[in-house]
Amino acid sequence: MLSLSRKSLPPDNAEPSTSRRISQSIRRALSVGRLGSSRRRLRKQIEADRVNSIALVTRLPPEILAHIFLLCVPNSWCKDLDWPLVTTRIIRRWREVALGCPELWANIVFRRKLLPVMLSRAKAIPLIIHANLDDPHFDPKFVRANIERVGSMECQGSTTALEEFFLDYPAGRVSYTGLRNLSVLHHALDQRPVWLEAMLFHASERTRRSRPPRRLRLAKCAFPWNSPWYLNLTDLHLSDLHKAQGPTMTVLFSVLVASPLLQDLFLDNTHVRRDGWQSSPSTELPHLRTIYLGETAGTCSQILENLSFPSIMTVSVNGVAEGYLTQSKYISRIVGHHDYTQAKYQLLRIELPSEVHSPCLRVTANSSQNDNSLCIEIYQTSESRPQSLGSEALTSFFDPLDCKRYLNITALHLVHLSLGAEQWKIVFHCRNIATLHLHDSDPLQLFRLLLDRAMRCIGFTKGADIEDRDARGHCKQLLPRLHLIALQGVDCGGQVEVPLIPFTSVLRSLLWARRIGRCPIANLRLEDCRNLFRQDLAHFNFFASVSWDGVGESQEEKEDGGDDIRSYSLNIYELLPISPFVLQPSVG
């Protein structure tokens, strides 16, 4: 056909049938191609449906999926991601779930076209406002028109923006008690104090008495201290107040007394003034779980002394040094608080962080049986050595007159803290310790004391006799339930001062003596250690189950002298200095 068309010759009689056959072939080929394409599309759709059917996310109930959507809502001042809108553009099921979750749309995004949509989709759910008052997208008229629906308001802005937004409300005329969370951050560009209206959203005494529990967070601004906003709080966060706004101790405790349901207390640079006020008995806050104090050392101590918090979980204190308050007294008031005895702690962790800007001391204690835990952070208040901070904290926590808090401790972690003989003597009162973790801490004193007692228990003595004996006059092992020693970041080439003996040799002798005395230390864990000899590992494996990460092996050979383990241990014991004190009978 192509050749005939090119020659412009009339076709003969056979050409029409040939044309029909060719056109039929073309149509047939096109039909086969379309059928193949349809089959491929159908196969892809079936495969996609199969993958979606086995994907866990498609099996989630709508309630769970909606909860996941809520967890992904950005909780910040500026919402760069309009998350509610994104969820409606993925798949149809997501869109249906998102549209059926009014809580998702209650997180208002200030875009002019979105406000009516979000307001209608939120239905009757209390609105959540995160607003930068200086942002041109922010619409104060929208907030005022829907103030009765606002359940949470977090806003920040300059002095002018705060005054225009808050102070324009007629004081004592607008009554609204549905606001459960108010957070105001003032961008201070001047030095004058910013006071918010005391009766904001409170029109009568009746609304004050019927106030539901609320959360209040103020930074660089404050309500007058007689404001009903300080009543019945569950969270109170005050920071960077002007010096003229700082409350007296009497006023502060009146606020705390008026909030018996308080759970979270945060005071940082609020300029609290001490006026000689003392609480007798202590002000009890039974639900208080977290305390942060960033005041002067004396103010922090006085606040803690006059508070009772049996449910406390975290205490963080960043006290500014004061000359009249000694470090020992300051630490003892924080770590030795009487309410810490309410829980029988099973784990104690005392840490001196190595970072410059970290707290100089962190004490953590928790109990898995009754879900009690305690974390105490003490920031450096003077130029004193950090090691002395750890010693003071340990002495305060292990108060011999109040042994309830530590008798049940089964795990002890020491981080960047090397104890002396007197401090270990205090730890030995915890006879239930089963696991001992030393992180970048010197274990020499510990192994010396444990070896000295283990040798005495199998009949070898050196120096003065001891008084720590049982009813039959037998010598008691120190830490008799100890079955795991974990060393992390320790230099295994460390040596006793005089004579020069690596502490690994002391540990080998200790493991042997405890095994002979039928009180073995069954497990030894070595992580990120340095200068570890193969000979030591072989001896450790003979007396304990050793877990080693393979890091820190020394390439040098260690000379052991070829003695058997008994003679070797006795030689090490003879070379060690005599203990600097005589251990007294242990508690419990």
XYZ file of C-alpha atoms in Angstrom:
588
model
C 0.000 0.000 0.000
C 2.828 2.326 0.855
C 4.577 1.595 -2.431
C 1.381 2.090 -4.434
C 0.693 5.373 -2.735
C 4.155 6.560 -3.558
C 3.820 5.618 -7.218
C 0.347 7.229 -7.459
C -0.901 4.233 -9.467
C -4.491 3.023 -9.310
C -4.814 -0.195 -7.297
C -5.942 -3.404 -8.897
C -8.997 -5.450 -7.826
C -7.081 -7.437 -5.163
C -5.959 -4.397 -3.270
C -9.231 -3.728 -1.270
C -9.130 -7.151 0.348
C -5.468 -6.692 1.168
C -6.231 -3.355 2.780
C -8.982 -4.893 4.866
C -6.682 -7.668 6.063
C -3.987 -5.180 7.016
C -6.408 -2.918 8.878
C -7.812 -5.921 10.728
C -4.295 -6.946 11.715
C -3.580 -3.461 12.984
C -6.827 -3.367 14.968
C -6.093 -6.819 16.370
C -2.583 -5.730 17.417
C -3.944 -2.610 19.017
C -6.579 -4.637 20.888
C -3.939 -7.063 22.131
C -1.796 -4.141 23.274
C -4.693 -2.526 25.089
C -5.566 -5.849 26.699
C -1.977 -6.331 27.819
C -1.877 -2.837 29.292
C -5.147 -3.461 31.109
C -3.834 -6.749 32.481
C -0.646 -5.074 33.699
C -2.600 -2.280 35.379
C -4.917 -4.800 36.982
C -1.977 -6.891 38.152
C -0.340 -3.823 39.720
C -3.604 -2.885 41.410
C -4.026 -6.402 42.793
C -0.448 -6.366 44.079
C -0.930 -2.943 45.662
C -4.156 -4.105 47.305
C -2.384 -7.194 48.578
C 0.459 -5.153 50.041
C -1.995 -2.753 51.646
C -4.008 -5.616 53.082
C -0.983 -7.077 54.851
C 0.375 -3.684 55.999
C -0.206 -3.189 59.705
C -1.212 0.445 59.310
C -4.255 -0.530 57.253
C -5.403 -2.885 59.979
C -5.413 -0.237 62.672
C -8.828 0.617 64.090
C -9.982 4.174 63.370
C -9.604 5.119 67.037
C -5.926 4.081 67.096
C -5.208 5.809 63.792
C -6.851 9.002 65.044
C -4.732 8.866 68.204
C -1.591 8.561 66.063
C -2.685 11.614 64.098
C -3.034 13.551 67.355
C 0.436 12.506 68.508
C 1.890 13.916 65.280
C 0.354 17.353 65.677
C 3.216 19.912 65.881
C 3.331 21.436 69.342
C 5.191 24.642 68.649
C 4.666 28.352 68.275
C 4.985 28.324 64.490
C 3.270 25.500 62.631
C 5.233 25.154 59.412
C 3.430 21.878 58.715
C -0.353 21.999 58.471
C -0.609 18.438 59.713
C -4.434 18.138 59.794
C -4.596 19.032 56.106
C -1.836 16.585 55.216
C -3.749 13.649 56.704
C -6.688 14.285 54.379
C -4.551 14.035 51.228
C -2.906 10.616 51.622
C -5.606 7.983 51.157
C -9.371 7.970 51.436
C -9.371 6.046 54.719
C -7.016 8.546 56.318
C -9.229 11.380 55.160
C -12.319 9.728 56.651
C -10.568 9.143 59.975
C -9.161 12.697 60.060
C -12.514 14.305 59.316
C -14.096 12.192 62.045
C -11.558 13.337 64.665
C -12.533 16.835 65.889
C -9.584 16.922 68.329
C -7.269 17.028 65.313
C -8.849 20.240 64.052
C -8.955 21.880 67.477
C -5.228 22.733 67.118
C -5.830 26.019 65.378
C -3.527 27.037 62.518
C -3.740 30.776 61.905
C -4.281 30.945 58.157
C -7.126 33.162 56.991
C -8.695 30.525 54.735
C -8.226 27.698 57.248
C -9.783 29.259 60.341
C -13.447 28.720 59.370
C -12.712 25.172 58.171
C -10.874 24.171 61.333
C -13.464 25.802 63.560
C -16.321 23.891 61.937
C -14.475 20.565 61.918
C -13.456 20.937 65.589
C -17.163 20.859 66.508
C -17.571 21.268 70.297
C -13.998 20.272 71.233
C -12.057 22.931 73.248
C -9.684 24.815 70.982
C -5.896 24.798 71.385
C -4.182 28.079 70.489
C -0.433 28.353 69.809
C 0.155 31.919 68.723
C 2.936 34.370 68.120
C 1.172 37.648 68.825
C 3.603 39.511 66.574
C 2.876 37.208 63.612
C 0.843 38.974 60.884
C -1.175 35.773 60.383
C -2.422 35.904 63.982
C -6.041 37.026 64.233
C -6.942 38.366 67.713
C -10.551 38.930 66.647
C -10.938 35.214 66.024
C -9.680 34.394 69.540
C -11.933 36.980 71.180
C -14.961 35.773 69.230
C -14.349 32.158 70.255
C -12.820 32.673 73.702
C -15.455 30.488 75.353
C -14.277 27.548 73.266
C -10.549 27.937 74.014
C -9.216 25.217 76.314
C -5.483 25.870 75.961
C -3.688 29.084 75.041
C 0.073 29.348 74.556
C 1.215 32.700 73.257
C 4.350 34.761 73.014
C 5.013 38.302 71.962
C 6.529 41.675 72.631
C 5.340 44.074 75.318
C 3.110 45.951 72.900
C 1.566 42.765 71.508
C 0.854 41.396 74.994
C -0.749 44.636 76.110
C -2.889 44.907 72.997
C -4.073 41.325 73.258
C -4.548 40.795 77.004
C -5.119 44.233 78.458
C -7.899 45.040 75.984
C -10.161 42.574 77.785
C -12.372 44.485 80.227
C -11.217 43.491 83.703
C -13.835 41.803 85.817
C -16.437 41.684 83.019
C -15.525 38.598 80.989
C -16.121 35.374 82.909
C -14.690 32.254 81.398
C -13.465 29.218 83.335
C -12.961 26.729 80.494
C -9.340 27.746 79.918
C -7.317 24.888 81.441
C -3.847 25.820 80.225
C -2.347 29.314 79.910
C 1.235 29.933 78.847
C 2.585 33.439 78.223
C 6.139 34.179 77.093
C 7.184 37.817 77.010
C 9.911 38.890 74.598
C 11.478 41.498 76.842
C 12.999 44.403 74.948
C 12.867 46.790 77.889
C 13.563 46.531 81.615
C 10.152 47.376 83.005
C 8.028 44.610 84.565
C 5.010 43.377 82.635
C 1.957 42.668 84.794
C -1.015 40.842 83.317
C -4.536 41.735 84.426
C -5.257 39.958 87.726
C -8.935 39.273 86.998
C -8.446 38.186 83.395
C -11.445 35.962 82.485
C -12.728 36.121 86.096
C -15.819 38.217 86.710
C -16.833 37.224 90.245
C -15.845 35.401 93.391
C -18.102 32.549 92.314
C -15.868 31.808 89.360
C -12.873 31.787 91.675
C -14.431 29.166 93.917
C -15.539 26.981 90.990
C -12.199 27.083 89.201
C -11.163 23.701 87.731
C -7.530 22.510 87.941
C -5.312 24.456 85.557
C -1.769 24.808 84.279
C 0.038 28.161 84.341
C 3.357 29.032 82.706
C 4.717 32.577 82.746
C 8.083 33.802 81.476
C 9.231 37.426 81.968
C 5.723 38.437 83.008
C 3.389 37.746 85.914
C -0.090 38.114 87.328
C -0.411 40.054 90.592
C 0.018 37.598 93.458
C -3.593 37.996 94.587
C -4.860 36.867 91.185
C -7.218 33.852 91.013
C -4.886 32.449 88.386
C -2.715 31.141 91.244
C -5.516 28.971 92.639
C -5.920 25.219 92.172
C -3.007 24.657 89.792
C -1.598 21.329 88.653
C 1.458 22.869 86.916
C 3.187 26.098 87.930
C 6.111 27.330 85.817
C 7.566 30.766 86.587
C 10.826 31.957 85.058
C 12.865 35.130 84.609
C 10.575 37.452 86.523
C 11.487 41.080 87.006
C 13.087 41.838 90.347
C 10.060 43.928 91.305
C 7.780 40.955 90.606
C 9.578 38.468 92.842
C 7.308 37.069 95.604
C 8.219 36.748 99.255
C 8.518 33.279 100.740
C 5.192 33.825 102.517
C 3.419 34.707 99.265
C 5.014 31.792 97.407
C 3.858 29.248 99.968
C 0.380 30.767 100.036
C 0.233 30.017 96.296
C 1.426 26.448 96.913
C -1.088 25.920 99.716
C -3.864 27.093 97.386
C -2.899 24.371 94.876
C -3.140 21.027 96.709
C -3.242 19.145 93.370
C 0.088 20.583 92.183
C 2.149 18.033 90.228
C 4.885 20.081 88.569
C 6.709 23.040 90.159
C 9.253 25.043 88.146
C 10.851 28.182 89.614
C 13.781 29.699 87.748
C 15.178 33.149 88.483
C 11.954 34.391 90.060
C 13.757 36.535 92.689
C 12.008 34.930 95.672
C 12.698 37.027 98.779
C 13.245 35.304 102.118
C 11.234 36.995 104.857
C 11.867 34.626 107.750
C 8.787 32.521 107.020
C 8.780 28.935 108.287
C 6.122 26.260 107.775
C 5.285 24.144 110.796
C 4.392 21.480 109.935
C 5.732 21.282 106.384
C 3.389 22.200 103.554
C 2.264 18.898 102.063
C 1.813 18.512 98.316
C 0.828 14.849 98.009
C 0.662 14.831 94.188
C 3.898 16.712 93.481
C 6.092 14.693 91.092
C 8.639 17.157 89.693
C 10.509 20.113 91.189
C 12.967 22.427 89.480
C 14.507 25.256 91.500
C 16.848 27.784 89.917
C 17.175 30.262 92.768
C 19.876 31.085 95.301
C 21.176 28.146 97.330
C 19.553 29.425 100.520
C 16.185 29.924 98.827
C 16.292 26.434 97.297
C 17.145 24.908 100.661
C 14.375 26.778 102.482
C 11.756 25.790 99.892
C 12.708 22.117 100.132
C 12.879 22.174 103.927
C 9.326 23.490 104.204
C 7.766 21.165 101.616
C 6.531 17.615 102.011
C 6.217 15.614 98.782
C 5.777 11.867 99.343
C 5.186 11.154 95.615
C 8.239 13.014 94.311
C 10.041 11.600 91.263
C 12.465 14.296 90.102
C 14.244 17.040 92.026
C 16.532 19.391 90.065
C 18.302 22.181 91.921
C 20.492 24.819 90.293
C 21.447 26.925 93.270
C 23.506 30.088 93.051
C 26.307 30.037 95.601
C 25.889 31.895 98.882
C 28.793 32.326 101.248
C 26.996 31.536 104.509
C 25.649 28.152 103.311
C 28.299 25.449 103.275
C 28.342 22.826 100.566
C 27.833 20.028 103.091
C 24.698 21.629 104.513
C 23.386 22.490 101.063
C 23.815 18.947 99.729
C 22.385 17.316 102.849
C 19.202 19.417 102.668
C 18.595 18.286 99.094
C 19.709 14.652 99.055
C 18.752 13.892 102.647
C 15.145 15.092 102.473
C 12.875 13.191 104.855
C 10.284 12.304 102.186
C 12.713 10.141 100.230
C 12.213 7.404 102.830
C 8.611 6.825 101.739
C 9.774 4.476 98.965
C 12.044 1.480 99.410
C 14.435 2.076 96.544
C 16.103 -0.802 94.744
C 18.451 1.073 92.418
C 20.755 3.969 93.236
C 22.796 5.821 90.622
C 25.193 8.617 91.603
C 26.739 10.406 88.651
C 29.226 13.209 88.155
C 28.801 14.071 84.442
C 31.989 14.807 82.584
C 30.533 17.565 80.391
C 31.277 21.124 81.443
C 27.682 22.376 81.230
C 26.077 19.313 82.800
C 24.917 19.182 86.398
C 27.824 18.405 88.673
C 25.875 15.737 90.507
C 22.918 13.547 89.592
C 21.411 11.025 92.003
C 18.838 8.557 90.682
C 16.929 6.005 92.731
C 13.956 3.894 91.757
C 11.919 0.910 92.852
C 10.353 -1.461 90.346
C 8.014 -3.140 92.820
C 5.833 -0.146 93.685
C 6.768 2.011 90.682
C 8.611 4.583 92.769
C 11.590 6.431 91.366
C 13.672 9.410 92.355
C 16.070 11.581 90.374
C 18.007 14.357 92.113
C 20.180 16.748 90.118
C 22.425 19.218 91.926
C 24.217 21.855 89.892
C 27.534 23.222 91.051
C 27.151 26.143 93.434
C 30.804 26.968 94.049
C 34.310 26.259 92.801
C 34.583 23.138 94.950
C 35.883 19.879 93.536
C 33.137 17.739 91.981
C 34.378 14.620 93.801
C 33.508 16.239 97.116
C 29.980 16.822 95.796
C 29.585 13.090 95.220
C 30.927 12.228 98.651
C 28.541 14.658 100.331
C 25.586 13.271 98.367
C 26.470 9.697 99.232
C 26.862 10.509 102.918
C 23.541 12.369 102.969
C 21.609 9.634 101.184
C 23.042 6.835 103.345
C 21.978 8.412 106.616
C 22.591 5.776 109.363
C 19.748 7.279 111.422
C 17.272 6.756 108.566
C 18.130 3.478 106.865
C 14.729 2.807 105.248
C 15.674 4.449 101.980
C 18.708 2.286 101.259
C 18.326 -1.092 102.983
C 16.512 -2.531 99.932
C 18.938 -1.196 97.328
C 20.006 -4.072 95.084
C 21.850 -2.142 92.338
C 24.382 0.673 92.708
C 25.763 2.719 89.795
C 28.666 5.119 90.271
C 29.527 7.307 87.271
C 32.710 9.415 87.192
C 32.869 9.056 90.973
C 35.722 7.365 92.831
C 35.037 6.751 96.513
C 37.475 6.594 99.367
C 37.560 4.017 102.134
C 35.210 5.968 104.401
C 32.597 6.330 101.644
C 32.753 2.618 100.803
C 32.277 1.882 104.470
C 28.892 3.640 104.210
C 27.955 1.683 101.080
C 28.730 -1.614 102.808
C 25.707 -1.055 105.043
C 23.589 -2.003 101.995
C 24.003 -5.735 102.365
C 21.371 -6.430 99.672
C 23.408 -4.969 96.802
C 23.523 -7.604 94.061
C 24.884 -5.623 91.102
C 27.602 -2.980 91.237
C 28.298 -0.805 88.181
C 31.393 1.396 88.060
C 31.452 3.761 85.077
C 34.803 5.495 84.629
C 35.381 5.144 88.374
C 38.420 3.893 90.268
C 37.653 0.439 91.788
C 40.906 0.053 93.757
C 39.580 0.965 97.191
C 36.541 -1.260 96.721
C 38.537 -4.326 95.674
C 41.056 -3.819 98.475
C 38.352 -3.727 101.140
C 36.418 -6.641 99.669
C 39.592 -8.727 99.402
C 40.617 -7.927 102.977
C 37.249 -9.101 104.309
C 37.114 -12.161 102.025
C 40.559 -13.254 103.240
C 39.509 -12.850 106.869
C 36.435 -14.996 106.199
C 38.643 -17.899 105.030
C 41.093 -17.596 107.917
C 43.779 -15.151 106.752
C 44.133 -11.978 108.814
C 46.329 -8.925 108.695
C 46.210 -5.924 111.004
C 43.598 -5.274 113.698
C 40.650 -7.582 114.287
C 37.151 -6.625 113.163
C 33.874 -6.376 115.035
C 31.523 -7.221 112.144
C 30.667 -10.823 113.060
C 27.517 -12.907 113.174
C 25.930 -14.476 116.265
C 28.330 -17.438 116.106
C 31.357 -15.184 115.940
C 32.039 -15.803 112.254
C 33.333 -13.001 110.086
C 30.713 -11.447 107.771
C 31.359 -10.907 104.084
C 30.991 -7.394 102.742
C 28.167 -7.180 100.200
C 27.335 -10.891 100.621
C 24.698 -10.903 97.836
C 26.965 -9.322 95.240
C 26.865 -11.473 92.090
C 27.746 -8.961 89.329
C 30.540 -6.418 88.993
C 30.335 -4.286 85.842
C 33.313 -2.134 84.876
C 32.903 0.413 82.090
C 35.531 2.823 80.800
C 38.027 1.702 83.467
C 41.786 1.616 82.962
C 42.737 -1.949 83.883
C 46.377 -0.913 84.057
C 45.601 1.270 87.076
C 47.821 0.615 90.053
C 47.787 0.899 93.815
C 50.103 3.665 94.954
C 52.493 1.597 97.081
C 53.406 -1.067 96.134
C 52.711 -1.034 92.409
C 50.028 -3.691 91.856
C 47.452 -3.550 89.026
C 43.915 -3.642 90.350
C 43.199 -6.570 88.013
C 45.530 -8.638 90.182
C 43.522 -7.609 93.233
C 40.328 -8.577 91.398
C 41.730 -12.018 90.534
C 42.558 -12.615 94.180
C 39.144 -11.342 95.244
C 37.272 -13.718 92.918
C 39.303 -16.644 94.271
C 38.794 -15.697 97.920
C 35.038 -15.203 97.503
C 34.733 -18.567 95.737
C 36.686 -20.333 98.490
C 34.554 -18.587 101.118
C 31.366 -19.904 99.426
C 30.207 -16.407 98.578
C 31.206 -16.176 94.905
C 30.899 -13.190 92.605
C 29.438 -15.110 89.689
C 29.463 -12.504 86.903
C 31.957 -9.959 85.634
C 31.187 -7.488 82.845
C 33.887 -5.480 81.054
C 32.911 -2.739 78.598
C 35.096 -0.140 76.903
C 37.990 -0.872 79.276
C 41.661 -0.198 78.576
C 44.943 -2.120 79.060
C 43.299 -5.500 79.637
C 45.669 -8.496 79.627
C 44.786 -11.916 78.231
C 46.165 -13.593 81.363
C 43.718 -11.647 83.530
C 40.802 -12.616 81.294
C 41.755 -16.281 81.545
C 41.789 -16.129 85.363
C 38.523 -14.171 85.446
C 36.841 -16.828 83.296
C 37.986 -19.535 85.692
C 36.088 -18.035 88.652
C 33.230 -16.086 87.023
C 31.133 -15.791 83.898
C 32.851 -12.977 82.004
C 31.146 -10.721 79.463
C 33.728 -8.723 77.484
C 33.079 -6.485 74.475
C 36.546 -7.185 73.030
C 37.734 -3.588 73.465
C 40.946 -2.506 75.183
C 43.121 -5.617 74.975
C 46.779 -4.959 75.738
C 49.368 -6.368 73.332
C 51.950 -6.747 76.078
C 52.589 -9.904 78.082
C 51.948 -9.853 81.818
C 54.421 -11.604 84.121
C 52.520 -13.612 86.739
C 55.448 -15.500 88.241
C 53.919 -18.937 87.599
C 52.417 -19.295 91.100
C 49.222 -21.216 91.647
C 46.156 -19.077 92.308
C 46.226 -19.664 96.070
C 49.840 -18.569 96.458
C 49.285 -15.740 94.005
C 46.307 -14.421 95.986
C 48.131 -14.655 99.308
C 51.084 -12.745 97.874
C 48.787 -10.007 96.591
C 47.051 -9.841 99.976
C 50.363 -9.502 101.802
C 51.527 -6.717 99.500
C 48.394 -4.614 99.958
C 48.425 -1.858 102.595
C 46.491 -2.491 105.797
C 42.961 -1.082 105.722
C 42.935 2.487 107.086
C 40.010 1.803 109.427
C 38.303 -0.981 111.329
C 34.862 -1.734 109.935
C 32.038 -1.539 112.443
C 29.075 -3.944 112.473
C 26.861 -3.518 109.405
C 23.273 -2.387 109.582
C 20.575 -5.030 108.937
